[in-house]
Short mmCIF file of C-alpha atoms in Angstrom, two decimals:
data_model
loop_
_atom_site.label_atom_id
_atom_site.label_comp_id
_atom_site.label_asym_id
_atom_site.label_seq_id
_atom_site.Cartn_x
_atom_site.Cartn_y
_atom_site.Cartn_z
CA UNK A 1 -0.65 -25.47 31.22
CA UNK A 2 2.71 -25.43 29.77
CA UNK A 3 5.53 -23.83 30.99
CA UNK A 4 7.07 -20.65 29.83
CA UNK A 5 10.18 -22.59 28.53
CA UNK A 6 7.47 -24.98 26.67
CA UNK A 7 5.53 -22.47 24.82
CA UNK A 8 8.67 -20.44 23.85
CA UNK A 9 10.16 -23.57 22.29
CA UNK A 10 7.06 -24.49 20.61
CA UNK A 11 6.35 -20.91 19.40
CA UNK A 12 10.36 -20.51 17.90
CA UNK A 13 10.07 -23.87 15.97
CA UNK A 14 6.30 -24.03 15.08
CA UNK A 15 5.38 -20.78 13.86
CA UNK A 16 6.61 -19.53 9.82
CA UNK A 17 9.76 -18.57 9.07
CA UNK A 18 9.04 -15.62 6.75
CA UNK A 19 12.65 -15.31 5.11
CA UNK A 20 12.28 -11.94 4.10
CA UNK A 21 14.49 -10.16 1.12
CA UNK A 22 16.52 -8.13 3.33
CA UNK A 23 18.12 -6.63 1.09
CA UNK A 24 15.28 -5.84 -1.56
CA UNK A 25 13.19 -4.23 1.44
CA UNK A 26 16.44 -2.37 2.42
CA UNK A 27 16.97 -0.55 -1.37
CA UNK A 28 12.67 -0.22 -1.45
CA UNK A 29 13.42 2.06 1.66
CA UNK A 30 16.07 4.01 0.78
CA UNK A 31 14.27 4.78 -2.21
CA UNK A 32 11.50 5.63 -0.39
CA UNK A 33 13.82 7.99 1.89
CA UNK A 34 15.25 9.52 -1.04
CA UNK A 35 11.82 10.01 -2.36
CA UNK A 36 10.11 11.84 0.76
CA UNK A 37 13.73 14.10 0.79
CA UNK A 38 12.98 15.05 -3.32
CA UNK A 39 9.41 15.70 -2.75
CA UNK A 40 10.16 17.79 0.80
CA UNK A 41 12.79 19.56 -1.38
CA UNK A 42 10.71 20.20 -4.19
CA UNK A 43 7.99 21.38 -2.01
CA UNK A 44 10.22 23.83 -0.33
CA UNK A 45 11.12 25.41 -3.24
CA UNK A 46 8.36 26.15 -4.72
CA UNK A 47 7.23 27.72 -1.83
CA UNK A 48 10.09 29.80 -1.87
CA UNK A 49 9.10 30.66 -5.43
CA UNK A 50 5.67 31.46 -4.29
CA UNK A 51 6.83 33.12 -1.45
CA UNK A 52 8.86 35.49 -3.87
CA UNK A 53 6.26 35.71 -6.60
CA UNK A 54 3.71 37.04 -3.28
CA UNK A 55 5.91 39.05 -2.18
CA UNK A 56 6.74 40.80 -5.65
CA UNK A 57 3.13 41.18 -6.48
CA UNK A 58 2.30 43.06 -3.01
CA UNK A 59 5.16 45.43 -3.54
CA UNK A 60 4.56 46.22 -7.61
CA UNK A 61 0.83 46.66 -6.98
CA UNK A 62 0.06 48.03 -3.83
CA UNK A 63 -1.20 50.65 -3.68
CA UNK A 64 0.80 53.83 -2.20
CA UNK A 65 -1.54 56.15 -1.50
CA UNK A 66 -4.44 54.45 0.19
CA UNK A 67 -7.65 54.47 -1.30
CA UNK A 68 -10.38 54.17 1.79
CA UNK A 69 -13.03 53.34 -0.51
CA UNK A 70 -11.20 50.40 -2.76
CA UNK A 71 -12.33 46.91 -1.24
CA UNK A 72 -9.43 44.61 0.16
CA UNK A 73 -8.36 41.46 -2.47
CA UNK A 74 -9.82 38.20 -1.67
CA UNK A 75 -7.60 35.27 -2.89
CA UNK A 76 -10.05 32.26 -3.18
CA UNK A 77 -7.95 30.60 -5.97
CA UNK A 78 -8.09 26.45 -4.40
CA UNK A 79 -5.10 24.30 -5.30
CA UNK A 80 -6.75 22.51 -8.02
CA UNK A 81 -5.30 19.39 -10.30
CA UNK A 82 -4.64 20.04 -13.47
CA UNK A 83 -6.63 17.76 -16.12
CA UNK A 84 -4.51 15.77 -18.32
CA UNK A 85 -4.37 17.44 -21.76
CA UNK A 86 -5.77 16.73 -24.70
CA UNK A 87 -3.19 15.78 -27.06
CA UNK A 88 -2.43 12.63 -25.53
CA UNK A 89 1.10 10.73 -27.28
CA UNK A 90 0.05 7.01 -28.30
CA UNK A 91 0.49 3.33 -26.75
CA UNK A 92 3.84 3.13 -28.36
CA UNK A 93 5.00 6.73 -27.63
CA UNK A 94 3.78 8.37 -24.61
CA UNK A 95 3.20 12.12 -24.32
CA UNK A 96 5.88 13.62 -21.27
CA UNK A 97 3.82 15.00 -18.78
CA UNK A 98 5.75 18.02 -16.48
CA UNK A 99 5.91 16.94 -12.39
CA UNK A 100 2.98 17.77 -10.45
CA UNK A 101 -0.87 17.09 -9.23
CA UNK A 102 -3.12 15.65 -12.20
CA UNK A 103 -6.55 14.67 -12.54
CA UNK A 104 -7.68 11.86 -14.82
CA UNK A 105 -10.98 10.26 -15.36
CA UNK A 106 -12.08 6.74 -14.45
CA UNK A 107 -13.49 5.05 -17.67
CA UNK A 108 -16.78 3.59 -17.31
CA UNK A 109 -20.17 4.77 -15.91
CA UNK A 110 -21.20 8.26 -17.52
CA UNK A 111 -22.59 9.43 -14.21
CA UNK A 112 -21.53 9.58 -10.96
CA UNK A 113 -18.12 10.55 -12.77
CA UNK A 114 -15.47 8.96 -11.04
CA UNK A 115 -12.17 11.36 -11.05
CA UNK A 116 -8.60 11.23 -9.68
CA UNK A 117 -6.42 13.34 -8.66
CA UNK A 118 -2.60 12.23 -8.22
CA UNK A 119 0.64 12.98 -8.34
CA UNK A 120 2.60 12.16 -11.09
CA UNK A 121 6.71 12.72 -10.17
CA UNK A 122 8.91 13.01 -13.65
CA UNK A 123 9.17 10.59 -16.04
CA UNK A 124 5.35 10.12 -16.46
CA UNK A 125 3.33 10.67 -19.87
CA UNK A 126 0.19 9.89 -20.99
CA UNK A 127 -1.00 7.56 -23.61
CA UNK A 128 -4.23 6.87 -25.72
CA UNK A 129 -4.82 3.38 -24.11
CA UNK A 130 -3.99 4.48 -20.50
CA UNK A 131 -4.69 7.50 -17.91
CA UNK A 132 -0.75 7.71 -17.28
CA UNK A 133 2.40 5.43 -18.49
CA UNK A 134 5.98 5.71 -18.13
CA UNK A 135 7.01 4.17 -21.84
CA UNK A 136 5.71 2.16 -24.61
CA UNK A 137 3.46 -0.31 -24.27
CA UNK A 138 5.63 -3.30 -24.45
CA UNK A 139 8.47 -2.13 -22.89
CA UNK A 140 9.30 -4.20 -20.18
CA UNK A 141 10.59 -1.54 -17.90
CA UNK A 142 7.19 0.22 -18.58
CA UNK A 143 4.44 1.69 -15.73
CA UNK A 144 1.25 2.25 -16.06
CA UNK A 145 -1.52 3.01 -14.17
CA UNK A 146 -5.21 3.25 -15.01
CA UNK A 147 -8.94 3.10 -13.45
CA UNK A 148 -12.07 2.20 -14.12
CA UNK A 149 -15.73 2.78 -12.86
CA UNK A 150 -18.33 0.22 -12.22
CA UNK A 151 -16.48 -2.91 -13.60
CA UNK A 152 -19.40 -5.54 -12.77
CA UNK A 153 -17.83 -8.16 -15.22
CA UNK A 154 -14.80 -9.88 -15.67
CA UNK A 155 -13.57 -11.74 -18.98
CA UNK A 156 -10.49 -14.05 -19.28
CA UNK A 157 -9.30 -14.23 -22.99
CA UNK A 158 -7.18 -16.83 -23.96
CA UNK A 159 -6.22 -17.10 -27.49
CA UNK A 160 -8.48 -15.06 -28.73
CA UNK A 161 -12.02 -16.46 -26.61
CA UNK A 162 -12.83 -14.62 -24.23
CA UNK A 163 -14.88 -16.13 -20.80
CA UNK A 164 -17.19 -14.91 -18.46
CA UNK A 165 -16.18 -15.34 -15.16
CA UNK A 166 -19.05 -14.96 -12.17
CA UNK A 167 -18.69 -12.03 -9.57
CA UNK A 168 -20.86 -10.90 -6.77
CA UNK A 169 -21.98 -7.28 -5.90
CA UNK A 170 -19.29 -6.18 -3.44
CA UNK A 171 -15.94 -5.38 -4.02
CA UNK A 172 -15.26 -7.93 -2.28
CA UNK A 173 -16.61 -10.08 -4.95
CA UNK A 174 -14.91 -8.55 -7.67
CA UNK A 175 -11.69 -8.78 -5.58
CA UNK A 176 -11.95 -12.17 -5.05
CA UNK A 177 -13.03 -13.34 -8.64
CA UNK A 178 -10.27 -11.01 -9.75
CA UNK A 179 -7.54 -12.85 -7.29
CA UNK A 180 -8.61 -16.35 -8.81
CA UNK A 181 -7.28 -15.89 -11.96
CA UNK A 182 -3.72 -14.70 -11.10
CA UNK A 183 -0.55 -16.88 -11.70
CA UNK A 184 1.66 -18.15 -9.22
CA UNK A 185 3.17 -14.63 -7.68
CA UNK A 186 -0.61 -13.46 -7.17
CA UNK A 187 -2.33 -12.36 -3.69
CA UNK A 188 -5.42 -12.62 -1.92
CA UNK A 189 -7.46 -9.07 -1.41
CA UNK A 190 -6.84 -7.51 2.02
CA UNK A 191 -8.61 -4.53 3.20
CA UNK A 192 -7.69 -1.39 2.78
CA UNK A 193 -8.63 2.22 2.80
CA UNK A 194 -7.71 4.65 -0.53
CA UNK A 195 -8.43 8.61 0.49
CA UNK A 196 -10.65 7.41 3.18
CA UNK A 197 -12.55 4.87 0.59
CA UNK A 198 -12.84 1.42 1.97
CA UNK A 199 -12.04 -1.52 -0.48
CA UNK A 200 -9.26 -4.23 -1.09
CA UNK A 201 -5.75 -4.77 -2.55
CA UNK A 202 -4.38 -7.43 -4.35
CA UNK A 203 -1.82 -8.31 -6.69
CA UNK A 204 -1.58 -10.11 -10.21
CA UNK A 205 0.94 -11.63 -11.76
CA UNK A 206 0.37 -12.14 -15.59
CA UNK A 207 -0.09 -16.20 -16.12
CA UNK A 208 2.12 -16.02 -19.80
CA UNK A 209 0.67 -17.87 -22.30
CA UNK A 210 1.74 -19.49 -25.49
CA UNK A 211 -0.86 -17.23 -27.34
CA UNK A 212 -2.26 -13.50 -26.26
CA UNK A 213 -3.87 -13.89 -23.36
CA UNK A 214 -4.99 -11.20 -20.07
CA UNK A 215 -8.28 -10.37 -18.21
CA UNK A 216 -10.88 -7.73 -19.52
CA UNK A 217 -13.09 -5.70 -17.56
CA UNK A 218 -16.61 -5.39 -19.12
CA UNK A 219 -17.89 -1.78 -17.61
CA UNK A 220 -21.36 -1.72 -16.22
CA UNK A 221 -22.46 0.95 -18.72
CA UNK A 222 -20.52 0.16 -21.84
CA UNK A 223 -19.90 -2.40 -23.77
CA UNK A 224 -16.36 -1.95 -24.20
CA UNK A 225 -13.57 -4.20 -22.76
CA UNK A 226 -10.20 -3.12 -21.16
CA UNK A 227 -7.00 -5.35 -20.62
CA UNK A 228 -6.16 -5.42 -17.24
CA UNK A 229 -3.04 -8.25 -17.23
CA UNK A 230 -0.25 -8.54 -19.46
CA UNK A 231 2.16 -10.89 -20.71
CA UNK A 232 3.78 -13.68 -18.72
CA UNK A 233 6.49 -11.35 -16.08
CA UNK A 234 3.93 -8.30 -15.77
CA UNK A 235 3.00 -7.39 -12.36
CA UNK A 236 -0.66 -5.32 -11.79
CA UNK A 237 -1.02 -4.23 -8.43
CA UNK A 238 -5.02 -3.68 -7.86
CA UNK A 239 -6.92 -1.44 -5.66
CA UNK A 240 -10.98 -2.25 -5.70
CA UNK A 241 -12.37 0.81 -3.95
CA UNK A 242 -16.37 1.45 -3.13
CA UNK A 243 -16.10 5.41 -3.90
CA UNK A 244 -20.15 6.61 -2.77
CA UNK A 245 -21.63 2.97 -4.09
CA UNK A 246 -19.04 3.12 -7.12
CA UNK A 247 -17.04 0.59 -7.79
CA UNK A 248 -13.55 1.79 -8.83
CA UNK A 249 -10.79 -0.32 -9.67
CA UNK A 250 -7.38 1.16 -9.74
CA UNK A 251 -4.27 -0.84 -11.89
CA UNK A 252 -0.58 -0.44 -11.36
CA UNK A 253 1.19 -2.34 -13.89
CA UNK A 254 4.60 -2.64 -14.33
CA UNK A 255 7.00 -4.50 -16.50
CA UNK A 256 9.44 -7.57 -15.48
CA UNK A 257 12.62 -4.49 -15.55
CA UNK A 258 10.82 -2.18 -13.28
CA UNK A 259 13.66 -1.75 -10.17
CA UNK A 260 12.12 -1.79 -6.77
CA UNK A 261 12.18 1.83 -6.97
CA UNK A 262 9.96 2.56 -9.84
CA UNK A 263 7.70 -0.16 -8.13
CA UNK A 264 7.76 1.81 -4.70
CA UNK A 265 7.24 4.89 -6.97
CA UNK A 266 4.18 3.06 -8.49
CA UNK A 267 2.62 2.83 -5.36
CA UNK A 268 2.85 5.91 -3.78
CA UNK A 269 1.65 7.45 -6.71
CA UNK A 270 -1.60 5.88 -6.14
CA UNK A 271 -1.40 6.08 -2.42
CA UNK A 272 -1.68 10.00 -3.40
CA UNK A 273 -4.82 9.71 -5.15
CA UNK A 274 -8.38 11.44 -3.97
CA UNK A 275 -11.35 10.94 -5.36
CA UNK A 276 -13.74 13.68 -6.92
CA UNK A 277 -17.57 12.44 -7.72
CA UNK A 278 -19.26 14.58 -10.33
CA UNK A 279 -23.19 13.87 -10.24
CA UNK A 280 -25.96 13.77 -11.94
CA UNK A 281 -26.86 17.00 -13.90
CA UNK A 282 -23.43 18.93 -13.50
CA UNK A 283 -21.93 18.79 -17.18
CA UNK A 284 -18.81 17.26 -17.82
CA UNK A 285 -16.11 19.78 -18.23
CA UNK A 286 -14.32 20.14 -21.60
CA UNK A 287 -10.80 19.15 -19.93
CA UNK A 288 -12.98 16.31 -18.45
CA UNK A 289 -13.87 15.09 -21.90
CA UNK A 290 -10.55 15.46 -23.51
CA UNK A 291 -8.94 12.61 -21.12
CA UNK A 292 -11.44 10.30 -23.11
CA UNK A 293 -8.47 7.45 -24.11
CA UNK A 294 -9.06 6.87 -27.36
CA UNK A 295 -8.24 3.67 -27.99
CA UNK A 296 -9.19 2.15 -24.25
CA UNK A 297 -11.68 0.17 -25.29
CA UNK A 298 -10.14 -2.29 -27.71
CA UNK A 299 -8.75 -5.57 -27.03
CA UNK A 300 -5.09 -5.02 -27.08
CA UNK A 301 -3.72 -8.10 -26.55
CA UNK A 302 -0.23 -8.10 -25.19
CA UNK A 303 2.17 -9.16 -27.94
CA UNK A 304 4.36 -11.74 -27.09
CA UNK A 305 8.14 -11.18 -25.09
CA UNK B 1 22.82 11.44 5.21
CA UNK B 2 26.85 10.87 5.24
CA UNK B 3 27.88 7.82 3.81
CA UNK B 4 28.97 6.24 7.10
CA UNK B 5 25.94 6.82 9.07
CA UNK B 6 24.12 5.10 5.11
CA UNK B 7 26.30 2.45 6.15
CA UNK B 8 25.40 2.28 10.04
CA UNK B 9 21.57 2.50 9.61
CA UNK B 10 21.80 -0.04 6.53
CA UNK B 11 23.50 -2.66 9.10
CA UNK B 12 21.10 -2.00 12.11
CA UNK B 13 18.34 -2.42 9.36
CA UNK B 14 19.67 -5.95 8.11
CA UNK B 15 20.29 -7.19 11.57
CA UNK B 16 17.25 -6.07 12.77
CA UNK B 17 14.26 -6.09 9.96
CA UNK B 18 13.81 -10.08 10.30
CA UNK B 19 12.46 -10.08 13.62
CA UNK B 20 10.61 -6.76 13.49
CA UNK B 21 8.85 -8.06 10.40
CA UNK B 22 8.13 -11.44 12.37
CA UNK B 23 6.80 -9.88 15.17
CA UNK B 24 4.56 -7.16 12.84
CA UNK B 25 3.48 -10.17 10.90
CA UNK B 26 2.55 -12.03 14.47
CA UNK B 27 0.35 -9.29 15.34
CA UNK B 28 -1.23 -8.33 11.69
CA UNK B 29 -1.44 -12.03 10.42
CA UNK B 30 -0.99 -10.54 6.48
CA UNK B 31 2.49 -10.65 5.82
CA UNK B 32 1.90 -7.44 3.41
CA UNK B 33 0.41 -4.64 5.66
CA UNK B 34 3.12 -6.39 8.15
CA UNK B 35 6.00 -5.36 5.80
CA UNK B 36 4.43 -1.77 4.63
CA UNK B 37 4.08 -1.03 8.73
CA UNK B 38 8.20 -2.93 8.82
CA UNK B 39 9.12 -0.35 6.35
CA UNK B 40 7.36 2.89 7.54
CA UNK B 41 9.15 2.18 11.35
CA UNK B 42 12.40 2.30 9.56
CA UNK B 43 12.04 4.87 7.29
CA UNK B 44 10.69 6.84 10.66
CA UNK B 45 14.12 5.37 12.22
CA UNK B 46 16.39 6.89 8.63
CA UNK B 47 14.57 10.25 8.68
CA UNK B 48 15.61 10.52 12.30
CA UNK B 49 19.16 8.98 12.41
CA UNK B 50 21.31 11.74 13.21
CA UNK B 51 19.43 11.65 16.79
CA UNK B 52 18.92 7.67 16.71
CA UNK B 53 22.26 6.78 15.91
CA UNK B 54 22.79 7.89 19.08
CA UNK B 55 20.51 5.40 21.21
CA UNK B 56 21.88 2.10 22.80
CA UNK B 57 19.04 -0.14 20.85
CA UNK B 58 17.90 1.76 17.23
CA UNK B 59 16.04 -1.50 16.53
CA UNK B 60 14.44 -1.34 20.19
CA UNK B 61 12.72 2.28 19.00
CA UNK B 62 11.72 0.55 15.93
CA UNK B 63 10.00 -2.21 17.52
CA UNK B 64 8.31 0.21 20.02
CA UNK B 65 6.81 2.23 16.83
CA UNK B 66 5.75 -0.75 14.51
CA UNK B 67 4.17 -2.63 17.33
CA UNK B 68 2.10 0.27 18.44
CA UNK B 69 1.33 0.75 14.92
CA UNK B 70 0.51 -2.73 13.98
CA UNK B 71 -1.44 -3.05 17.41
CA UNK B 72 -3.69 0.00 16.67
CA UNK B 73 -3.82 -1.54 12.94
CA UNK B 74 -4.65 -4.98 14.22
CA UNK B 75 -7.67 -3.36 16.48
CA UNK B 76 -9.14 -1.34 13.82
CA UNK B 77 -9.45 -4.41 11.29
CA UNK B 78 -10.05 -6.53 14.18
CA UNK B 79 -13.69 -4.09 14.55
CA UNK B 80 -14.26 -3.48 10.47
CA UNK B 81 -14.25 -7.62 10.35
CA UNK B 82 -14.80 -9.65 13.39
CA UNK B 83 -13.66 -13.30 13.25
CA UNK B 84 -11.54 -12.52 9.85
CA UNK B 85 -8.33 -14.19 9.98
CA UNK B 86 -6.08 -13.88 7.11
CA UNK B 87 -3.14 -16.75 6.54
CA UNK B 88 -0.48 -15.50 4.31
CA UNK B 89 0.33 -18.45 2.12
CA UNK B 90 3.95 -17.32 1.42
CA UNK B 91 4.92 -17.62 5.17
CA UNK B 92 3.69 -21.42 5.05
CA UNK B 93 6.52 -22.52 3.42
CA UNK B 94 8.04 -24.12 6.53
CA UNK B 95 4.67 -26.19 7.24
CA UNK B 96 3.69 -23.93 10.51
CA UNK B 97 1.77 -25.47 13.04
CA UNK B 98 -1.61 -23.72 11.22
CA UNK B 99 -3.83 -24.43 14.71
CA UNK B 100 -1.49 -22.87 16.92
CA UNK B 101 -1.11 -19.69 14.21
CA UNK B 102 -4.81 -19.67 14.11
CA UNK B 103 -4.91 -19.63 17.68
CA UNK B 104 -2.52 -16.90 18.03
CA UNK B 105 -4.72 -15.27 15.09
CA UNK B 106 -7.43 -15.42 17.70
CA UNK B 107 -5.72 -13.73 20.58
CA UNK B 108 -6.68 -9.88 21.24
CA UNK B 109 -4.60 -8.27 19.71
CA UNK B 110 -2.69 -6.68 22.93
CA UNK B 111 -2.19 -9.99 23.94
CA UNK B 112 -1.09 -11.65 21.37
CA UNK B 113 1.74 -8.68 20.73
CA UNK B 114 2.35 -9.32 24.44
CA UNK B 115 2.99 -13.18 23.73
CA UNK B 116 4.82 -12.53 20.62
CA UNK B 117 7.82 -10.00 22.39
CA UNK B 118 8.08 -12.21 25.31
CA UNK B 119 8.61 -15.77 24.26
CA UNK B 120 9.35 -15.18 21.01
CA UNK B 121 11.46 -11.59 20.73
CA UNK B 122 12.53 -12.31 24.47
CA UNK B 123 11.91 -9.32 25.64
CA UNK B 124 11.66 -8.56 29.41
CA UNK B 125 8.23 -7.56 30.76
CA UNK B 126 9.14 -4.29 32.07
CA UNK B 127 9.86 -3.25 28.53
CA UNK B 128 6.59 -4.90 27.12
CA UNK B 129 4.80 -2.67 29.68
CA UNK B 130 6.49 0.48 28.39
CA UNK B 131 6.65 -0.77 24.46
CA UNK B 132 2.81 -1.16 25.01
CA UNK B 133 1.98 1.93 26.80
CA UNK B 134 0.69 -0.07 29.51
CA UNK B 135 1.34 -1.86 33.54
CA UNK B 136 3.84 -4.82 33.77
CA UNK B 137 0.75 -6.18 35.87
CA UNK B 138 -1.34 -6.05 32.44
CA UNK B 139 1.54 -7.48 30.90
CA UNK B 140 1.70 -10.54 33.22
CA UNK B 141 -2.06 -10.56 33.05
CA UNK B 142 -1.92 -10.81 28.87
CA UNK B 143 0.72 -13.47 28.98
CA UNK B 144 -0.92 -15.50 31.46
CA UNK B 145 -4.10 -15.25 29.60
CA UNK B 146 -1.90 -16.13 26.21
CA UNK B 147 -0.15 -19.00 27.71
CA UNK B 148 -3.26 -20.75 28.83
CA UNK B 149 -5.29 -20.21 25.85
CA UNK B 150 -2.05 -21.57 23.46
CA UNK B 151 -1.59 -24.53 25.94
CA UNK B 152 -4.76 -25.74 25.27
CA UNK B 153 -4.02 -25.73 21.37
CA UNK B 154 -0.76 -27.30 22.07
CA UNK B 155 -1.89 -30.26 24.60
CA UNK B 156 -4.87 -30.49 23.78
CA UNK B 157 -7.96 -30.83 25.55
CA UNK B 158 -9.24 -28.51 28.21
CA UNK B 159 -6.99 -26.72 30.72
CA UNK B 160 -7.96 -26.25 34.28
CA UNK B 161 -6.68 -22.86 36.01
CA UNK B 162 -4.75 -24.46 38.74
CA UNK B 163 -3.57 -21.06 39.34
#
C-alpha cells in the first residue's frame, strides 16, 4: 500500500485541474448577494404596506359598538399568481410586465394542463412567441424563458429540412437526445429536482450555421413545432422535469450580451417556479386561455447575427 | 456591506474558491452542482461577513459548509442512482489519471471527502473529524480504507492488508 506521502503526490499531480473563472464566479455572487438583499428588501416592504393597509382596514371598519350576533371575518384569500394578461406585446416588442409572482401555461398537451408559477423581477415582458422575454427577439442581450408539455419528439432543421431525431420514453431520453445535438459549450443532463419534480439539466449552446438553423420540439398532442436553439452565441439552459407522468421541458435562453447577472437572474427565476396540474374535466380558466402564444407554433427561424 | 469589508470578502473569495471548488468537485464528481454548492457556501459566508470577518480562517467555515453540503448531496444521488458516475469533460483538460478519478468516484462518499481534505487540502485529522461531524478514529478509519482501495488503482494488482 502506498504511503501517505505517495498517494498525496499522486493525487496533487494526477487528478484535473479545474481552472475555474475566479473572477466570473466572484461578480455571479455578488449579484446573487445583491439579488437576495433587493428581494429581502422588497419583501419587507410590502409587508410593511400590508401591515399598514391591515391595520387601516381594522380601525375604519370595526365595528364600535359590538354587535353579539354579527359573525367574525374569515380571510381565506390564498396568495395566488397572477396569470399573464391577455394583450401580450409581440416577438419584436415585448409587453412590460410589473415585478411579482406570475403564472404561465406550458404549451402542449390539452390535459393534464401543465402551469407555472414564477417570479418575474423587473425588466420582464411577455411576447406572442414566448411565456416571458426580456427584449426583442434578436436582440442579443435578450432572455427568454418558455415551457412545454409532453415534447415526445425532437426535430433538427438545418436550412430549411427539418430531421427526426430518435428519443426514448424517459426524460432521461429526451435529455440525452436533446444534449447530442448541442455545439461545443453544451453539457451532459445531470439530475436534478425543480419544486420537488425529479428530472435533468443541461445546457445548449446554439451550433451557428451558415443558413437558419435550431432544434424543434414536436408536442405529443399537436402538430405544431417550437424553436428551442438559436443562432450561433445563444445559450438555452434546459430543465426536463417528469411533473405527475408529464413531461415538461423548461428553456432559458439568453443572448451572447447577457452579463453574468442577467444569466444568474435567468436561473433563479426558474429555480422559483412550482408546478400546478389542472386535470381532466376542470375547465380551463379564461386567464388560462388568454396566455395561448399566438404565434408559438411557427417555425421562426433565427435570422442571422 | 462597506466597501472595505466588499474588498476583504472579495480577496478571501479569490484566494480561497479554487480549492473549495476542487474539493466540492472531488466529492460531487459534476463540476456544475460542485460550483452551484461553491457559490451558495460563499454567498452563506457574504450574508454573514460582519460576524465572519472576524474568524481566523473565513475559507475554513466555508469548507466546513460546502463539504457537509456536497457530502449530504453526494449521498442522496449516490441512493436515487447507484453505480452512476458522472465525468465532467471540462475538468479533463489536463489528461487526469481517469482510473484513479473513477476510483475516487467509487469511494463512499464520507470517505472519499475524508481522502480529498487530507492529502489533497492538507488538512489535519482533528479538523476532518469536526468538518465531518464525526470521530478522528472514523477519520483514520476512512483514510485508511481510502488509501488502500486508491493503492490498488495506483500499483496495481491486489493489495494485501499487512496492517
Amino acid at each position: 500500500m502506498l504511503a501517505d506521502d505517495e498517494l498525496r503526490q499522486a493525487l496533487a499531480t494526477r487528478l484535473p485541474d479545474l481552472q475555474p473563472d475566479v473572477e466570473g464566479e466572484l461578480e455571479r455572487l455578488l449579484a446573487r448577494a445583491d439579488s437576495v438583499v433587493r428581494r429581502r428588501r422588497t419583501a419587507y416592504v410590502a409587508g410593511l404596506v400590508a401591515a399598514a393597509i391591515v391595520i387601516a382596514g381594522l380601525v375604519l371598519g370595526h365595528a364600535w359598538h359590538r354587535n353579539a350576533d354579527e359573525p367574525e371575518p374569515v380571510d381565506d384569500t390564498p396568495r395566488s399568481a397572477r396569470p399573464l394578461e391577455a394583450e401580450r406585446g409581440f416577438y419584436a416588442d415585448p409587453s412590460a410586465l410589473a415585478p411579482g409572482r406570475y403564472r404561465a401555461r406550458a404549451l402542449g398537451s390539452v390535459y393534464p394542463a401543465v402551469q407555472l408559477d414564477l417570479d418575474l423581477p423587473a425588466g420582464w415582458g411577455q411576447d406572442d412567441m414566448y411565456a416571458v422575454a426580456t427584449g426583442p427577439g434578436d436582440d442579443a442581450a435578450t432572455r427568454r424563458i418558455d415551457a412545454f408539455a409532453d415534447v415526445r419528439r425532437i426535430e433538427v432543421l438545418r436550412c430549411g429540412r427539418a430531421r427526426a431525431v430518435p428519443t426514448g420514453p424517459g426524460t432521461l431520453d429526451l435529455a440525452t437526445a436533446l444534449a447530442s445535438l448541442g455545439g461545443d459549450r453544451s453539457s451532459e443532463p445531470t439530475p436534478v429536482r425543480l419544486a420537488g419534480y425529479a428530472g435533468y439539466r443541461l445546457r445548449l449552446a446554439g451550433a451557428g450555421s451558415s443558413c437558419s438553423a435550431g432544434i424543434a420540439l414536436r408536442e405529443g398532442s399537436l402538430r405544431g413545432i417550437v424553436r428551442l436553439t438559436d443562432a450561433a452565441d445563444w445559450t438555452n439552459r434546459v430543465w426536463v422535469i417528469d411533473v405527475d407522468g408529464v413531461h415538461v421541458l423548461i428553456n432559458a435562453s439568453n443572448g451572447p450580451d447577457a452579463t453574468t447577472a442577467q444569466k444568474a437572474e435567468l436561473v433563479e427565476i426558474v429555480e422559483s417556479i412550482s408546478f400546478v396540474v389542472q386535470e381532466a374535466g376542470q375547465s380551463v380558466p379564461s386567464t388560462l386561455r388568454a396566455d395561448s402564444r399566438a404565434n408559438a407554433f411557427q417555425d421562426r427561424r433565427p435570422r442571422s447575427r | 456591506m462597506r466597501t472595505a469589508d466588499r474588498g476583504e470578502f472579495e480577496q478571501v473569495f479569490r484566494s480561497g474558491y479554487p480549492s473549495v471548488l476542487r474539493t466540492a468537485y472531488l466529492v460531487l464528481h459534476d463540476r456544475g452542482r460542485a460550483e452551484e454548492v461553491t457559490q451558495d457556501g460563499f454567498l452563506r459566508l457574504y450574508q454573514r461577513w460582519s460576524q465572519a470577518v472576524s474568524y481566523d480562517h473565513p475559507v475554513a467555515w466555508v469548507r466546513k459548509v460546502v463539504v457537509r453540503d456536497a457530502i449530504r448531496r453526494a449521498e442522496r444521488e449516490r441512493r436515487q442512482q447507484p453505480g452512476l458516475v458522472l465525468v465532467d469533460r471540462e475538468a479533463n483538460d489536463r489528461l487526469p489519471d481517469l482510473d484513479l478519478l473513477q476510483a475516487l468516484a467509487e469511494l463512499p462518499s464520507r470517505q472519499r471527502a475524508a481522502v480529498v481534505l487530507f492529502y489533497l487540502e492538507d488538512r489535519p485529522v482533528d479538523e476532518i473529524a469536526d468538518l465531518m461531524d464525526v470521530s478522528e478514529s472514523t477519520v483514520k478509519q476512512h483514510l485508511y480504507q481510502g488509501r488502500k482501495r486508491l493503492s490498488q488503482v495506483l500499483v496495481g494488482g491486489v493489495v494485501g492488508d499487512v496492517g
